[in-house]
Amino acid sequence: MLKLTKKADYGLMALKYLAEHPETPALSAKDVADAYGIPAQLLAKILQRLTKTGLLRSQAGINGGYALARDARQISAYEVILAIDGPFFITSCTKGAHGCELTPSCTIKEPLARVNETIAGVLKSISIHDLVEQEHPPQGGDKKGLVSLTV
Amino acid sequence: MLKLTKKADYGLMALKYLAEHPETPALSAKDVADAYGIPAQLLAKILQRLTKTGLLRSQAGINGGYALARDARQISAYEVILAIDGPFFITSCTKGAHGCELTPSCTIKEPLARVNETIAGVLKSISIHDLVEQEHPPQGGDKKGLVSLTV
DNA sequence: CAGTATACGACTAATTTGGTCGGCCTTACA
DNA sequence: TGTAAGGCCGACCAAATTAGTCGTATACTG
Ligand code: FES
Ligand code: FES
């Protein structure tokens, strides 16, 4: 409930791993999968998807693999999740398309849509680079990426 | 993905409905279920759970039913969701108990835990009363419950 | 060409969620 | 005092989603 899918998690982990190895021109799906002990074929599919959405660049053939398409700072967690799991809405009813015709009396969705935006905002404010940074977390009064919005 | 379960949704709807009818001493699960067209038995179970966690007061017997245990302002969406779906973590690995022993190398969880807290914070800042209020939403520069935290 | 890698779709398995059923206990009130 | 409206609870089944596998085709390197 209200949690990332494993695929999205894997995706983030992989991107982070790639961000940590900027020297290497490309890392194969297997390399990354082995590093974290996640199913290679599954990760492969995930990376393929990320490639299709433009977050990664791929190279087939020997010594091929994947590399970030942009700087780690320019890739937000939001993009990754979006690419892997598709658009997400906290409310069950999509609202945008045709509303919740079944339960027209329910007005819960409106305020919840804001929660949704808030979450999206937070996710957008986190970049892959941030994930790498916080590897060694105990830094003091850090304050970048301040999120502030009214509910 | 990253969405409320229907149960939680139902629960919020029900609480909102109860909040909208403060005159009546108690509304039966069936009353509420009919009002929104949701399965009565399922709603009943949800309301029972909310009762057990102290958000509702119940009354058995004829003319019995449920009523809010506290003022609508004092019940947060967070509590409701927590009561229905159990504690939620955005990360797959619970982290608290025994960490992610399987993938000790993964440090994704740390920053994501903050996202988790942010979401929880937003949810906590929304009360059932807010849901009722925003029924007729187009009010101007409202600014209560401002959430602000660093990521 | 041989070998290593991505690309992609179909499929199955596992998990989670949604929903139902049946029996029991409590209370109002006729 | 008995009966019907209602809550309470656990077991169970069904549907949906997610996780993971397999097979095959294609691309690149040397
Ligand atoms: S769930 Fe669709 S309007 Fe409430
Ligand atoms: S998923 Fe558990 S540490 Fe990353």
GROMACS .gro file of C-alpha atoms (C1' of nucleotides) and ligand atoms in nm:
model
  370
    1MET     CA    1   0.000   0.000   0.000
    2LEU     CA    2   0.134   0.331  -0.106
    3LYS     CA    3   0.466   0.176  -0.182
    4LEU     CA    4   0.698   0.163  -0.476
    5THR     CA    5   0.690  -0.146  -0.686
    6LYS     CA    6   1.001  -0.356  -0.682
    7LYS     CA    7   1.055  -0.272  -1.042
    8ALA     CA    8   1.070   0.097  -0.967
    9ASP     CA    9   1.298   0.020  -0.677
   10TYR     CA   10   1.525  -0.185  -0.897
   11GLY     CA   11   1.524   0.090  -1.152
   12LEU     CA   12   1.635   0.347  -0.900
   13MET     CA   13   1.900   0.119  -0.767
   14ALA     CA   14   2.033   0.056  -1.113
   15LEU     CA   15   2.041   0.421  -1.205
   16LYS     CA   16   2.219   0.497  -0.886
   17TYR     CA   17   2.471   0.229  -0.961
   18LEU     CA   18   2.530   0.368  -1.306
   19ALA     CA   19   2.569   0.713  -1.160
   20GLU     CA   20   2.834   0.579  -0.929
   21HIS     CA   21   3.039   0.448  -1.216
   22PRO     CA   22   3.074   0.736  -1.455
   23GLU     CA   23   3.410   0.619  -1.580
   24THR     CA   24   3.285   0.305  -1.746
   25PRO     CA   25   3.134   0.364  -2.087
   26ALA     CA   26   2.860   0.108  -2.032
   27LEU     CA   27   2.752  -0.152  -1.781
   28SER     CA   28   2.553  -0.455  -1.883
   29ALA     CA   29   2.223  -0.539  -1.720
   30LYS     CA   30   2.387  -0.845  -1.579
   31ASP     CA   31   2.661  -0.645  -1.415
   32VAL     CA   32   2.412  -0.434  -1.230
   33ALA     CA   33   2.186  -0.723  -1.147
   34ASP     CA   34   2.474  -0.915  -0.998
   35ALA     CA   35   2.581  -0.617  -0.794
   36TYR     CA   36   2.251  -0.614  -0.616
   37GLY     CA   37   2.141  -0.971  -0.649
   38ILE     CA   38   1.832  -0.898  -0.849
   39PRO     CA   39   1.702  -1.115  -1.135
   40ALA     CA   40   1.908  -1.025  -1.439
   41GLN     CA   41   1.639  -1.070  -1.695
   42LEU     CA   42   1.394  -0.864  -1.501
   43LEU     CA   43   1.641  -0.584  -1.459
   44ALA     CA   44   1.713  -0.604  -1.827
   45LYS     CA   45   1.353  -0.538  -1.908
   46ILE     CA   46   1.346  -0.247  -1.672
   47LEU     CA   47   1.656  -0.095  -1.820
   48GLN     CA   48   1.514  -0.141  -2.165
   49ARG     CA   49   1.213   0.055  -2.064
   50LEU     CA   50   1.425   0.330  -1.918
   51THR     CA   51   1.613   0.338  -2.243
   52LYS     CA   52   1.295   0.371  -2.440
   53THR     CA   53   1.189   0.667  -2.233
   54GLY     CA   54   1.523   0.832  -2.286
   55LEU     CA   55   1.674   0.811  -1.941
   56LEU     CA   56   1.942   0.569  -2.051
   57ARG     CA   57   2.149   0.511  -2.358
   58SER     CA   58   2.217   0.156  -2.461
   59GLN     CA   59   2.479  -0.013  -2.663
   60ALA     CA   60   2.432  -0.362  -2.801
   61GLY     CA   61   2.705  -0.610  -2.874
   62ILE     CA   62   3.013  -0.709  -2.690
   63ASN     CA   63   3.116  -0.472  -2.413
   64GLY     CA   64   2.784  -0.306  -2.456
   65GLY     CA   65   2.544  -0.207  -2.185
   66TYR     CA   66   2.375   0.097  -2.044
   67ALA     CA   67   2.478   0.442  -1.936
   68LEU     CA   68   2.291   0.745  -1.814
   69ALA     CA   69   2.162   0.956  -2.097
   70ARG     CA   70   2.203   1.274  -1.894
   71ASP     CA   71   2.376   1.393  -1.586
   72ALA     CA   72   2.260   1.222  -1.269
   73ARG     CA   73   2.147   1.559  -1.143
   74GLN     CA   74   1.908   1.592  -1.433
   75ILE     CA   75   1.723   1.269  -1.372
   76SER     CA   76   1.454   1.280  -1.108
   77ALA     CA   77   1.317   0.987  -0.916
   78TYR     CA   78   0.981   1.092  -1.050
   79GLU     CA   79   1.085   1.031  -1.408
   80VAL     CA   80   1.215   0.690  -1.323
   81ILE     CA   81   0.903   0.581  -1.145
   82LEU     CA   82   0.687   0.726  -1.415
   83ALA     CA   83   0.880   0.544  -1.683
   84ILE     CA   84   0.858   0.212  -1.507
   85ASP     CA   85   0.517   0.209  -1.350
   86GLY     CA   86   0.333   0.453  -1.568
   87PRO     CA   87   0.144   0.757  -1.449
   88PHE     CA   88   0.036   0.724  -1.095
   89PHE     CA   89  -0.258   0.857  -0.909
   90ILE     CA   90  -0.318   0.813  -0.546
   91THR     CA   91  -0.690   0.804  -0.599
   92SER     CA   92  -0.843   0.493  -0.746
   93CYS     CA   93  -1.051   0.694  -0.987
   94THR     CA   94  -0.845   0.849  -1.257
   95LYS     CA   95  -1.059   1.161  -1.247
   96GLY     CA   96  -0.901   1.321  -1.547
   97ALA     CA   97  -1.059   1.115  -1.821
   98HIS     CA   98  -1.419   1.058  -1.723
   99GLY     CA   99  -1.433   1.116  -1.352
  100CYS     CA  100  -1.579   0.871  -1.112
  101GLU     CA  101  -1.919   0.827  -1.267
  102LEU     CA  102  -1.990   0.534  -1.044
  103THR     CA  103  -1.966   0.741  -0.732
  104PRO     CA  104  -2.051   1.093  -0.830
  105SER     CA  105  -2.133   1.171  -0.472
  106CYS     CA  106  -1.779   1.109  -0.358
  107THR     CA  107  -1.573   1.421  -0.325
  108ILE     CA  108  -1.277   1.263  -0.162
  109LYS     CA  109  -1.072   1.275  -0.475
  110GLU     CA  110  -1.027   1.650  -0.486
  111PRO     CA  111  -0.819   1.695  -0.172
  112LEU     CA  112  -0.642   1.371  -0.240
  113ALA     CA  113  -0.538   1.496  -0.578
  114ARG     CA  114  -0.337   1.758  -0.396
  115VAL     CA  115  -0.167   1.497  -0.190
  116ASN     CA  116  -0.084   1.333  -0.515
  117GLU     CA  117   0.072   1.649  -0.648
  118THR     CA  118   0.269   1.693  -0.333
  119ILE     CA  119   0.414   1.349  -0.361
  120ALA     CA  120   0.494   1.403  -0.726
  121GLY     CA  121   0.663   1.725  -0.630
  122VAL     CA  122   0.880   1.561  -0.372
  123LEU     CA  123   0.973   1.287  -0.611
  124LYS     CA  124   1.057   1.539  -0.878
  125SER     CA  125   1.285   1.719  -0.640
  126ILE     CA  126   1.498   1.414  -0.585
  127SER     CA  127   1.760   1.333  -0.844
  128ILE     CA  128   1.964   1.023  -0.894
  129HIS     CA  129   2.259   1.228  -0.792
  130ASP     CA  130   2.094   1.291  -0.456
  131LEU     CA  131   2.069   0.919  -0.404
  132VAL     CA  132   2.438   0.879  -0.462
  133GLU     CA  133   2.524   1.167  -0.234
  134GLN     CA  134   2.332   1.041   0.062
  135GLU     CA  135   2.526   0.724   0.052
  136HIS     CA  136   2.731   0.864   0.335
  137PRO     CA  137   2.443   1.038   0.498
  138PRO     CA  138   2.544   1.196   0.828
  139GLN     CA  139   2.586   1.549   0.706
  140GLY     CA  140   2.459   1.837   0.912
  141GLY     CA  141   2.229   2.120   0.817
  142ASP     CA  142   2.185   2.048   0.452
  143LYS     CA  143   1.898   2.231   0.289
  144LYS     CA  144   1.888   2.189  -0.085
  145GLY     CA  145   1.565   2.105  -0.260
  146LEU     CA  146   1.334   2.254  -0.007
  147VAL     CA  147   0.979   2.162  -0.078
  148SER     CA  148   0.706   2.383   0.051
  149LEU     CA  149   0.346   2.379  -0.041
  150THR     CA  150   0.008   2.430   0.112
  151VAL     CA  151  -0.240   2.156   0.165
  152MET     CA  152   0.128   0.187  -0.790
  153LEU     CA  153   0.169   0.432  -0.510
  154LYS     CA  154  -0.201   0.452  -0.470
  155LEU     CA  155  -0.448   0.416  -0.190
  156THR     CA  156  -0.625   0.088  -0.160
  157LYS     CA  157  -0.996   0.092  -0.219
  158LYS     CA  158  -1.046   0.001   0.140
  159ALA     CA  159  -0.868   0.311   0.257
  160ASP     CA  160  -1.061   0.512   0.005
  161TYR     CA  161  -1.386   0.368   0.129
  162GLY     CA  162  -1.284   0.437   0.483
  163LEU     CA  163  -1.216   0.800   0.409
  164MET     CA  164  -1.541   0.834   0.222
  165ALA     CA  165  -1.730   0.682   0.511
  166LEU     CA  166  -1.567   0.903   0.770
  167LYS     CA  167  -1.639   1.203   0.557
  168TYR     CA  168  -2.000   1.097   0.531
  169LEU     CA  169  -2.026   1.055   0.904
  170ALA     CA  170  -1.869   1.394   0.953
  171GLU     CA  171  -2.132   1.541   0.729
  172HIS     CA  172  -2.411   1.406   0.943
  173PRO     CA  173  -2.330   1.511   1.295
  174GLU     CA  174  -2.697   1.530   1.398
  175THR     CA  175  -2.768   1.161   1.369
  176PRO     CA  176  -2.649   0.961   1.669
  177ALA     CA  177  -2.535   0.671   1.455
  178LEU     CA  178  -2.537   0.556   1.096
  179SER     CA  179  -2.529   0.190   1.005
  180ALA     CA  180  -2.268   0.049   0.775
  181LYS     CA  181  -2.542  -0.022   0.529
  182ASP     CA  182  -2.658   0.338   0.528
  183VAL     CA  183  -2.315   0.460   0.435
  184ALA     CA  184  -2.254   0.182   0.187
  185ASP     CA  185  -2.578   0.258   0.009
  186ALA     CA  186  -2.498   0.626  -0.002
  187TYR     CA  187  -2.189   0.556  -0.209
  188GLY     CA  188  -2.279   0.229  -0.371
  189ILE     CA  189  -2.000   0.031  -0.213
  190PRO     CA  190  -2.035  -0.330  -0.092
  191ALA     CA  191  -2.203  -0.317   0.245
  192GLN     CA  192  -2.023  -0.610   0.400
  193LEU     CA  193  -1.688  -0.482   0.296
  194LEU     CA  194  -1.757  -0.139   0.435
  195ALA     CA  195  -1.877  -0.303   0.754
  196LYS     CA  196  -1.543  -0.471   0.799
  197ILE     CA  197  -1.364  -0.147   0.737
  198LEU     CA  198  -1.574   0.041   0.987
  199GLN     CA  199  -1.519  -0.233   1.240
  200ARG     CA  200  -1.152  -0.189   1.200
  201LEU     CA  201  -1.177   0.184   1.243
  202THR     CA  202  -1.377   0.122   1.555
  203LYS     CA  203  -1.114  -0.109   1.691
  204THR     CA  204  -0.848   0.153   1.642
  205GLY     CA  205  -1.060   0.409   1.818
  206LEU     CA  206  -1.153   0.639   1.534
  207LEU     CA  207  -1.517   0.545   1.552
  208ARG     CA  208  -1.762   0.457   1.822
  209SER     CA  209  -2.010   0.184   1.751
  210GLN     CA  210  -2.346   0.096   1.887
  211ALA     CA  211  -2.492  -0.250   1.841
  212GLY     CA  212  -2.854  -0.336   1.826
  213ILE     CA  213  -3.147  -0.179   1.653
  214ASN     CA  214  -3.090   0.178   1.543
  215GLY     CA  215  -2.726   0.124   1.612
  216GLY     CA  216  -2.439   0.214   1.389
  217TYR     CA  217  -2.125   0.422   1.386
  218ALA     CA  218  -2.028   0.774   1.475
  219LEU     CA  219  -1.699   0.959   1.487
  220ALA     CA  220  -1.519   0.907   1.814
  221ARG     CA  221  -1.371   1.255   1.800
  222ASP     CA  222  -1.419   1.579   1.620
  223ALA     CA  223  -1.364   1.554   1.246
  224ARG     CA  224  -1.082   1.802   1.284
  225GLN     CA  225  -0.900   1.566   1.513
  226ILE     CA  226  -0.894   1.273   1.276
  227SER     CA  227  -0.625   1.276   1.012
  228ALA     CA  228  -0.627   1.093   0.684
  229TYR     CA  229  -0.305   0.937   0.800
  230GLU     CA  230  -0.470   0.767   1.093
  231VAL     CA  231  -0.740   0.630   0.873
  232ILE     CA  232  -0.505   0.486   0.621
  233LEU     CA  233  -0.283   0.350   0.891
  234ALA     CA  234  -0.576   0.181   1.062
  235ILE     CA  235  -0.699   0.021   0.745
  236ASP     CA  236  -0.387  -0.072   0.557
  237GLY     CA  237  -0.139  -0.100   0.836
  238PRO     CA  238   0.189   0.085   0.858
  239PHE     CA  239   0.313   0.183   0.522
  240PHE     CA  240   0.657   0.224   0.385
  241ILE     CA  241   0.734   0.342   0.044
  242THR     CA  242   1.037   0.123   0.034
  243SER     CA  243   0.993  -0.246  -0.015
  244CYS     CA  244   1.235  -0.327   0.261
  245THR     CA  245   1.098  -0.244   0.599
  246LYS     CA  246   1.440  -0.132   0.715
  247GLY     CA  247   1.342  -0.087   1.075
  248ALA     CA  248   1.329  -0.447   1.185
  249HIS     CA  249   1.620  -0.617   1.023
  250GLY     CA  250   1.712  -0.400   0.730
  251CYS     CA  251   1.752  -0.534   0.385
  252GLU     CA  252   1.998  -0.811   0.449
  253LEU     CA  253   1.952  -0.942   0.101
  254THR     CA  254   2.082  -0.627  -0.058
  255PRO     CA  255   2.313  -0.467   0.193
  256SER     CA  256   2.474  -0.273  -0.085
  257CYS     CA  257   2.159  -0.085  -0.167
  258THR     CA  258   2.141   0.257  -0.014
  259ILE     CA  259   1.835   0.370  -0.193
  260LYS     CA  260   1.620   0.326   0.111
  261GLU     CA  261   1.764   0.613   0.310
  262PRO     CA  262   1.657   0.902   0.092
  263LEU     CA  263   1.334   0.725   0.014
  264ALA     CA  264   1.257   0.702   0.380
  265ARG     CA  265   1.243   1.078   0.381
  266VAL     CA  266   0.998   1.079   0.098
  267ASN     CA  267   0.799   0.843   0.307
  268GLU     CA  268   0.803   1.081   0.599
  269THR     CA  269   0.703   1.366   0.378
  270ILE     CA  270   0.403   1.180   0.253
  271ALA     CA  271   0.309   1.078   0.603
  272GLY     CA  272   0.340   1.441   0.706
  273VAL     CA  273   0.108   1.557   0.435
  274LEU     CA  274  -0.141   1.290   0.518
  275LYS     CA  275  -0.125   1.380   0.883
  276SER     CA  276  -0.198   1.740   0.801
  277ILE     CA  277  -0.525   1.652   0.634
  278SER     CA  278  -0.824   1.596   0.858
  279ILE     CA  279  -1.161   1.449   0.782
  280HIS     CA  280  -1.297   1.794   0.837
  281ASP     CA  281  -1.081   1.921   0.555
  282LEU     CA  282  -1.237   1.670   0.324
  283VAL     CA  283  -1.582   1.792   0.412
  284GLU     CA  284  -1.483   2.153   0.370
  285GLN     CA  285  -1.332   2.114   0.030
  286GLU     CA  286  -1.660   1.981  -0.092
  287HIS     CA  287  -1.721   2.327  -0.230
  288PRO     CA  288  -1.360   2.391  -0.315
  289PRO     CA  289  -1.314   2.723  -0.495
  290GLN     CA  290  -1.192   2.930  -0.205
  291GLY     CA  291  -0.912   3.176  -0.252
  292GLY     CA  292  -0.580   3.209  -0.076
  293ASP     CA  293  -0.619   2.947   0.188
  294LYS     CA  294  -0.303   2.855   0.368
  295LYS     CA  295  -0.363   2.630   0.664
  296GLY     CA  296  -0.154   2.324   0.719
  297LEU     CA  297   0.152   2.440   0.540
  298VAL     CA  298   0.398   2.162   0.498
  299SER     CA  299   0.758   2.244   0.455
  300LEU     CA  300   1.052   2.017   0.483
  301THR     CA  301   1.386   1.960   0.326
  302VAL     CA  302   1.467   1.668   0.110
  303DC     C1'  303   3.167  -1.595  -3.820
  304DA     C1'  304   3.125  -1.632  -3.301
  305DG     C1'  305   3.017  -1.449  -2.897
  306DT     C1'  306   2.809  -1.108  -2.612
  307DA     C1'  307   2.482  -0.802  -2.544
  308DT     C1'  308   2.022  -0.550  -2.600
  309DA     C1'  309   1.502  -0.578  -2.758
  310DC     C1'  310   1.055  -0.747  -2.712
  311DG     C1'  311   0.660  -1.011  -2.644
  312DA     C1'  312   0.421  -1.397  -2.443
  313DC     C1'  313   0.372  -1.658  -2.064
  314DT     C1'  314   0.348  -1.830  -1.567
  315DA     C1'  315   0.385  -1.772  -1.075
  316DA     C1'  316   0.338  -1.516  -0.661
  317DT     C1'  317   0.134  -1.169  -0.392
  318DT     C1'  318  -0.195  -0.844  -0.274
  319DT     C1'  319  -0.652  -0.664  -0.284
  320DG     C1'  320  -1.132  -0.689  -0.312
  321DG     C1'  321  -1.525  -0.903  -0.184
  322DT     C1'  322  -1.842  -1.288   0.017
  323DC     C1'  323  -2.031  -1.607   0.353
  324DG     C1'  324  -2.171  -1.792   0.785
  325DG     C1'  325  -2.211  -1.784   1.258
  326DC     C1'  326  -2.222  -1.532   1.701
  327DC     C1'  327  -2.311  -1.143   2.024
  328DT     C1'  328  -2.561  -0.702   2.160
  329DT     C1'  329  -2.943  -0.400   2.206
  330DA     C1'  330  -3.405  -0.168   2.147
  331DC     C1'  331  -3.859  -0.223   2.191
  332DA     C1'  332  -4.319  -0.444   2.122
  333DT     C1'  333  -3.914  -1.233   2.657
  334DG     C1'  334  -3.847  -1.287   2.192
  335DT     C1'  335  -3.731  -1.107   1.761
  336DA     C1'  336  -3.526  -0.818   1.432
  337DA     C1'  337  -3.169  -0.469   1.333
  338DG     C1'  338  -2.740  -0.419   1.380
  339DG     C1'  339  -2.229  -0.480   1.501
  340DC     C1'  340  -1.826  -0.839   1.531
  341DC     C1'  341  -1.513  -1.180   1.353
  342DG     C1'  342  -1.273  -1.521   1.095
  343DA     C1'  343  -1.239  -1.810   0.705
  344DC     C1'  344  -1.277  -1.824   0.253
  345DC     C1'  345  -1.288  -1.731  -0.261
  346DA     C1'  346  -1.210  -1.422  -0.668
  347DA     C1'  347  -0.994  -1.071  -0.913
  348DA     C1'  348  -0.619  -0.782  -1.012
  349DT     C1'  349  -0.168  -0.654  -0.992
  350DT     C1'  350   0.317  -0.746  -0.969
  351DA     C1'  351   0.722  -1.030  -1.013
  352DG     C1'  352   0.974  -1.315  -1.271
  353DT     C1'  353   1.081  -1.653  -1.680
  354DC     C1'  354   1.153  -1.799  -2.148
  355DG     C1'  355   1.229  -1.783  -2.626
  356DT     C1'  356   1.360  -1.567  -3.004
  357DA     C1'  357   1.520  -1.190  -3.284
  358DT     C1'  358   1.849  -0.830  -3.362
  359DA     C1'  359   2.274  -0.551  -3.311
  360DC     C1'  360   2.752  -0.479  -3.242
  361DT     C1'  361   3.262  -0.610  -3.186
  362DG     C1'  362   3.647  -0.827  -3.322
  363FES     S1  363  -1.315   0.739  -0.564
  363FES    FE1  364  -1.372   0.838  -0.745
  363FES     S2  365  -1.462   1.020  -0.667
  363FES    FE2  366  -1.407   0.917  -0.485
  364FES     S1  367   1.548  -0.222  -0.118
  364FES    FE1  368   1.617  -0.275   0.081
  364FES     S2  369   1.797  -0.153   0.092
  364FES    FE2  370   1.726  -0.102  -0.105
   0.00000   0.00000   0.00000
